[in-house]
CSV table of C-alpha atoms and ligand atoms in Angstrom, one decimal:
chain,number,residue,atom,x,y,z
A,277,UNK,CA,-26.2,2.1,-25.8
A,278,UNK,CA,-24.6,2.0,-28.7
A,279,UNK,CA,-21.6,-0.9,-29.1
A,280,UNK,CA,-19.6,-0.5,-32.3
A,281,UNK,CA,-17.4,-4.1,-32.7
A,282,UNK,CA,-13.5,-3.4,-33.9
A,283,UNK,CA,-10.7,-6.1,-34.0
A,284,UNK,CA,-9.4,-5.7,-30.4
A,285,UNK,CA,-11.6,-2.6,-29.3
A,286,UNK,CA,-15.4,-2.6,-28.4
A,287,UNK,CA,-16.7,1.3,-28.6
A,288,UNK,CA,-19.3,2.1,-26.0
A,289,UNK,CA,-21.0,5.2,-25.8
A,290,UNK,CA,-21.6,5.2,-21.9
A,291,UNK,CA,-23.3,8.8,-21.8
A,292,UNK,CA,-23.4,12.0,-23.7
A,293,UNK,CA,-19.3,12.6,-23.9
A,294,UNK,CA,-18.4,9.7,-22.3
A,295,UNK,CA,-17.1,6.7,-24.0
A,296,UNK,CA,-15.9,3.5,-23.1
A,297,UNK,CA,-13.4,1.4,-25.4
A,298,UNK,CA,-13.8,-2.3,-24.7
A,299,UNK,CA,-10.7,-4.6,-24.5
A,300,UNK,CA,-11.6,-7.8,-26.7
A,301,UNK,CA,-7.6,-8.7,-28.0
A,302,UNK,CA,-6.7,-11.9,-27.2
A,303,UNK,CA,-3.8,-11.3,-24.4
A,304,UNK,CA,-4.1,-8.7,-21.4
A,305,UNK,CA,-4.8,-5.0,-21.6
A,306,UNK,CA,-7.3,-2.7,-19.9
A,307,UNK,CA,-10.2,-1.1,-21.0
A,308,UNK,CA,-9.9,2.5,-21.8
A,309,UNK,CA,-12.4,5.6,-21.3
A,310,UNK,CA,-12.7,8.9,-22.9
A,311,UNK,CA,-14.3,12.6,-21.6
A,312,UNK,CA,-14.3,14.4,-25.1
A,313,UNK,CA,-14.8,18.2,-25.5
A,314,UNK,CA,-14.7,18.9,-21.6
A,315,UNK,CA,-11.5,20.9,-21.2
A,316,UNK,CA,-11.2,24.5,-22.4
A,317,UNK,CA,-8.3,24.7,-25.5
A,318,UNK,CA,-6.8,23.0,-28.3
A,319,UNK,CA,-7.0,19.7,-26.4
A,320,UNK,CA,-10.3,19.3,-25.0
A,321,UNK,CA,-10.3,15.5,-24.6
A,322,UNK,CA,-9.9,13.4,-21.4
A,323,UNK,CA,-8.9,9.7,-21.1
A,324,UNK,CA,-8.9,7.0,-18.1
A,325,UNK,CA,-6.3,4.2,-18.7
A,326,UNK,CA,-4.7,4.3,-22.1
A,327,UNK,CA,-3.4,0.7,-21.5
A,328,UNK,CA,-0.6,-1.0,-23.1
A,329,UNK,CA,1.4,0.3,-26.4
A,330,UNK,CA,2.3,-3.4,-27.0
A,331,UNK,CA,1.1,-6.3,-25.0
A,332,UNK,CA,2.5,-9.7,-24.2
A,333,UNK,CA,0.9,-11.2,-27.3
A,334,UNK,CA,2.4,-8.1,-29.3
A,335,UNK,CA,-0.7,-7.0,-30.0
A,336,UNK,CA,-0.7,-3.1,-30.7
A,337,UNK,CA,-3.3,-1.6,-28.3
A,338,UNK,CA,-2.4,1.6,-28.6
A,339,UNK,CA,-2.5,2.0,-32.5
A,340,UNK,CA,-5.8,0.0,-32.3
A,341,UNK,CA,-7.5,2.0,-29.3
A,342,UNK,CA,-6.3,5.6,-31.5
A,343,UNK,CA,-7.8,4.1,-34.5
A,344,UNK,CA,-11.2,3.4,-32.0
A,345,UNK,CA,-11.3,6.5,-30.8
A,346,UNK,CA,-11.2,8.1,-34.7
A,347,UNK,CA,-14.0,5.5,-35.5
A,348,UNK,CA,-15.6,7.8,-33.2
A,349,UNK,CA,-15.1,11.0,-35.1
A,350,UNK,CA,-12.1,11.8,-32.2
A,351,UNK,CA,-8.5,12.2,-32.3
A,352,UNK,CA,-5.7,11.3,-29.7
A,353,UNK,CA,-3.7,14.0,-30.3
A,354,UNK,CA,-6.5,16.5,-28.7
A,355,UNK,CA,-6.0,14.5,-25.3
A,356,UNK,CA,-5.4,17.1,-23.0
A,357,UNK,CA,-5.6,14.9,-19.3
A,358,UNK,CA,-4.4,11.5,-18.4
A,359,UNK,CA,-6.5,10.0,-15.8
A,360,UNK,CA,-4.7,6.9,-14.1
A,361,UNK,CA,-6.8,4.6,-11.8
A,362,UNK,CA,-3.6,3.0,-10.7
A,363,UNK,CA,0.1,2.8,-12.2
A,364,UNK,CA,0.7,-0.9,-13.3
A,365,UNK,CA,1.7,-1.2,-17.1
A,366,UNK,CA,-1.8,-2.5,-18.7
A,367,UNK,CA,-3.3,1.1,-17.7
A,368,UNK,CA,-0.3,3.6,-17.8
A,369,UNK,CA,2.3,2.3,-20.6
A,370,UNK,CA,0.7,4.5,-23.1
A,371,UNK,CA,1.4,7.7,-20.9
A,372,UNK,CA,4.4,8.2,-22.3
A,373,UNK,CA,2.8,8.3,-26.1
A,374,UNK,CA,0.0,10.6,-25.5
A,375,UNK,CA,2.5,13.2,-23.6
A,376,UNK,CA,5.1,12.8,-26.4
A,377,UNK,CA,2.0,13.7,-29.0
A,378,UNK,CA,0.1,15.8,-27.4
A,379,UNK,CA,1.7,17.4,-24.2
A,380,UNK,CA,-1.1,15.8,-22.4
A,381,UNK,CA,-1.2,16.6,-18.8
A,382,UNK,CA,-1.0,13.3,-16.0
A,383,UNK,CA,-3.0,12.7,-12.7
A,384,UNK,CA,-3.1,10.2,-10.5
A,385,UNK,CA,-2.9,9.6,-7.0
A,386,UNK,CA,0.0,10.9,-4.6
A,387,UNK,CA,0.2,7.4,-2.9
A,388,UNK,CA,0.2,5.4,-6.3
A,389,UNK,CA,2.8,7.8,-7.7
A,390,UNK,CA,5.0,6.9,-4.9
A,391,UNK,CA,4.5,3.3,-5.7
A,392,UNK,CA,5.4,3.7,-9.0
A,393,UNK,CA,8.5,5.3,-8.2
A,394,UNK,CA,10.3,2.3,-5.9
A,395,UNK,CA,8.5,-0.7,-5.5
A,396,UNK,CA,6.2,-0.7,-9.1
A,397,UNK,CA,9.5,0.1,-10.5
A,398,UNK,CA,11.4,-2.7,-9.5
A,399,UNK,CA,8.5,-4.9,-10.1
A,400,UNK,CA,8.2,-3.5,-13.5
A,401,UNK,CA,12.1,-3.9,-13.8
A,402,UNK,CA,11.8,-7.7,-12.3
A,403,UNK,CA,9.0,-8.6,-15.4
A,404,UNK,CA,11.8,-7.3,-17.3
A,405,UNK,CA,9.5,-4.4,-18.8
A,406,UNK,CA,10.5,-0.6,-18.9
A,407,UNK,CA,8.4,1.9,-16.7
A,408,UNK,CA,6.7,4.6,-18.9
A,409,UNK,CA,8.0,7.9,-18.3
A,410,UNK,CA,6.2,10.9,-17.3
A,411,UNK,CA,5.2,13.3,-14.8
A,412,UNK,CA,1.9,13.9,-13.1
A,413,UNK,CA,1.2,17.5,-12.9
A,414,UNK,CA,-1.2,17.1,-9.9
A,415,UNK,CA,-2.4,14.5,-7.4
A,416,UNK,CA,-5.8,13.4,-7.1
A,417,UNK,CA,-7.4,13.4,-3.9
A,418,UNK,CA,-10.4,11.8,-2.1
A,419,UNK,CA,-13.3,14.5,-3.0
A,420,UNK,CA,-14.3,16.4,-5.7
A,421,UNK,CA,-12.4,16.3,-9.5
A,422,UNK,CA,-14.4,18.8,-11.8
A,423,UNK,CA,-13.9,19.1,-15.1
A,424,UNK,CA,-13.6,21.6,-18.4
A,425,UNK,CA,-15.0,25.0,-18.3
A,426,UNK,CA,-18.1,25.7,-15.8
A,427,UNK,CA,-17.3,22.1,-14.1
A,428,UNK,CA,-18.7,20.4,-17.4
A,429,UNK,CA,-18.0,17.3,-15.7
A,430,UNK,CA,-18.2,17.1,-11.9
A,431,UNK,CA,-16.4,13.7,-10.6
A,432,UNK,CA,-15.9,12.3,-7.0
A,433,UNK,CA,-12.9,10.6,-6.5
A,434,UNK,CA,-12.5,7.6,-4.3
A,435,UNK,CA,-9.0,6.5,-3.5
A,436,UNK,CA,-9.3,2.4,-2.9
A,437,UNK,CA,-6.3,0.6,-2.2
A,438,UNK,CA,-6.3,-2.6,-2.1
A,439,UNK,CA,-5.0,-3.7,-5.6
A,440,UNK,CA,-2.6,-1.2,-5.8
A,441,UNK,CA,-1.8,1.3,-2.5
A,442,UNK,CA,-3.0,4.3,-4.5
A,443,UNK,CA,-5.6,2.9,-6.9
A,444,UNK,CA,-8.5,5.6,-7.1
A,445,UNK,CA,-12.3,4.9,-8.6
A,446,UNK,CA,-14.3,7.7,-10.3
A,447,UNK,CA,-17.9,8.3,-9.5
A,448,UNK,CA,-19.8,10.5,-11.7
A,449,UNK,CA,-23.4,11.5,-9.6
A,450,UNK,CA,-25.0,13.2,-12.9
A,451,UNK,CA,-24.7,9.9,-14.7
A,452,UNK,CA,-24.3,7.2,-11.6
A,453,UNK,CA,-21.0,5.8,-13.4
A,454,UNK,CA,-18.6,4.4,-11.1
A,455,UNK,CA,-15.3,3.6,-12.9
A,456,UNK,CA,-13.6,1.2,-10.7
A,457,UNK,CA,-9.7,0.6,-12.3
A,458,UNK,CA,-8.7,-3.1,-10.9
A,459,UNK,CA,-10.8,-2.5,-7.5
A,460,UNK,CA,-13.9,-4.4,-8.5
A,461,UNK,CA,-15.4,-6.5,-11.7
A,462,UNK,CA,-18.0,-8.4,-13.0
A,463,UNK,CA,-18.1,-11.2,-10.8
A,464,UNK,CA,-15.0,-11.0,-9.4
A,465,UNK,CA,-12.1,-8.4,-7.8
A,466,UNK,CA,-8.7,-7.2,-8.3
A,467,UNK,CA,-5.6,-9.0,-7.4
A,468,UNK,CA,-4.2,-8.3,-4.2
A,469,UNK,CA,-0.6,-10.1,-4.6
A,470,UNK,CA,1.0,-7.6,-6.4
A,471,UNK,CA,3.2,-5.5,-4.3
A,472,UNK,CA,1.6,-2.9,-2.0
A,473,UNK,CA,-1.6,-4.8,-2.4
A,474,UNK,CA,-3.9,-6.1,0.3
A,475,UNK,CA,-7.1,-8.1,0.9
A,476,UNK,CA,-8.5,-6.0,4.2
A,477,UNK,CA,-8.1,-2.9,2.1
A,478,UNK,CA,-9.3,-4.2,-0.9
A,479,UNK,CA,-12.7,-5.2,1.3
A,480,UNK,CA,-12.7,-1.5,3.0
A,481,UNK,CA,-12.3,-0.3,-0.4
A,482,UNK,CA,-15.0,-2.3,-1.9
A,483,UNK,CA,-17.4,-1.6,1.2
A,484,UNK,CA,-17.2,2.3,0.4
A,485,UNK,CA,-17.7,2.0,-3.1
A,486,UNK,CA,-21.2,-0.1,-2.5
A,487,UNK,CA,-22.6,2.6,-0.5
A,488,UNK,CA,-23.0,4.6,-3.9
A,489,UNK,CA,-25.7,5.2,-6.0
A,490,UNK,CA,-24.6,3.2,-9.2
A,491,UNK,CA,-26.7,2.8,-12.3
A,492,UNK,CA,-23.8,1.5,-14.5
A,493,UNK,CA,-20.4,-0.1,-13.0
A,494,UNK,CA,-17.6,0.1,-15.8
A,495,UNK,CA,-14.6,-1.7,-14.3
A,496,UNK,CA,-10.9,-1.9,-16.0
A,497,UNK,CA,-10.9,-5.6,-17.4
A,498,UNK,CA,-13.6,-7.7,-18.3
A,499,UNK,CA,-13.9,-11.6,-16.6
A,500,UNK,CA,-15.7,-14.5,-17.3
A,501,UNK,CA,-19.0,-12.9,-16.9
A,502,UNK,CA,-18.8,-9.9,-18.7
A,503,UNK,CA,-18.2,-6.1,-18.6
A,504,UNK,CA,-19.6,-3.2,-18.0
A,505,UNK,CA,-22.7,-3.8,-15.4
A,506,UNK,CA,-26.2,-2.3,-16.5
A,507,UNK,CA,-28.9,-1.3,-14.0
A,508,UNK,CA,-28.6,0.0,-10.0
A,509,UNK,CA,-30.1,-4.1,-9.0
A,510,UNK,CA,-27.2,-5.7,-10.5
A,511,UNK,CA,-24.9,-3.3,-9.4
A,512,UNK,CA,-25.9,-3.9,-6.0
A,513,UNK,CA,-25.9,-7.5,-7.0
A,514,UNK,CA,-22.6,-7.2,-8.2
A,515,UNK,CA,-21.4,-6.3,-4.6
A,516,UNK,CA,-23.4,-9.0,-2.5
A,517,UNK,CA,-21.6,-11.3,-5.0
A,518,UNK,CA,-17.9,-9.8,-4.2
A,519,UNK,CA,-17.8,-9.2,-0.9
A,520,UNK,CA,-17.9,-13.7,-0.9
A,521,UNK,CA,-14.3,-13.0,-1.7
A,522,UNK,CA,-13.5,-10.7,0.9
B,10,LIG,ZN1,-3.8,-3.4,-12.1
């Protein structure tokens, strides 16, 4: 693997097109992952989680994760898809940005979008915050998600509430990733006080997502412990350890 250390962003290269950008700022924000050169036309790219424009701290993720991603010889303005593993505004508040750039195309889950139209909206409104705009073009649904001309990049996706009521996880078999949102971290799970959240879902969530065949778990924050998780035994071990929460 090869880490390359900026200001705020760690850049991981997690597999051949596949790259992982490390939150390391100082106040909250979620790490963000990028398909590049998988769709067909002008914008080929494909990003997970854009995160925050500006955090609490005012720290400007979003001008630091573009600057990342051109570090790595790639341009957010050739996004194409927007991938969200859940709606809450350290994952999605850069939606708006990419689409206003780019005409980038959203997805996320039916059940999360619903979310984030009443009850993620008034708890956005509540924190005093402004829900980013934008419109997913499709849902994503429990099963198959394939990628880019002759399904370049063949995903499975999982929808695990729990955290959020729509949150989804992305398992990609070729490479045993599992990209798991807020669902499950190093050492520790998502919260399940927010509103449409829920510890017996969370568990039935995380139970499902053990059963796979995981070489390398990259969740959406990093904890005490660490980040991303190397190697199928600490996976697993990963999981034993979680499910004491549960
Ligand atoms: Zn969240």
């Amino acid at each position: 693997m090869v880490y390359r250390s900026l200001r705020t962003y760690e850049s991981v290269q997690l597999a051949d097109g596949f790259y992982g950008y490390i939150w390391k700022g100082n106040g909250n924000n979620c790490n963000t992952f990028l398909f590049v050169d998988v769709l067909r036309g002008e914008r080929p790219h494909v990003i997970i989680d854009p995160g925050y424009i500006t955090n609490e701290l005012g720290e400007n993720c979003f001008d630091d994760l573009a600057k990342a991603v051109g570090d790595d010889g790639f341009k957010v303005d050739d996004i194409g898809l927007i991938i969200n593993t859940h709606s809450h505004l350290d994952h999605c508040q850069a939606n708006e940005l990419i689409v206003r750039k780019s005409g980038a195309w959203v997805t996320l889950s039916q059940e999360e979008d619903e979310f984030r139209r009443t009850s993620g909206e008034r708890l956005n409104s509540m924190l005093g915050a402004k829900s980013p705009e934008f419109t997913p073009l499709f849902y994503l649904k429990e099963g198959e998600l394939n990628l880019g001309a002759k399904n370049k990049v063949r995903l499975e996706v999982f929808i695990t509430p729990g955290h959020s009521p729509g949150s989804i996880c992305l398992y990609w078999p070729d490479t045993r990733i599992l990209v798991t949102g807020d669902v499950v971290f190093y050492g520790s799970i998502g919260r399940t006080d927010f509103p449409g959240g829920g510890l017996s879902q969370l568990k039935k969530s995380i139970d499902k997502l053990s059963q796979l065949d995981v070489e390398c778990l990259v969740p959406g924050h990093r904890t005490e412990y660490g980040n991303i998780i190397n190697g199928k035994t600490n996976v697993q071990r990963n999981f034993q350890a979680v499910k004491l929460f549960l």
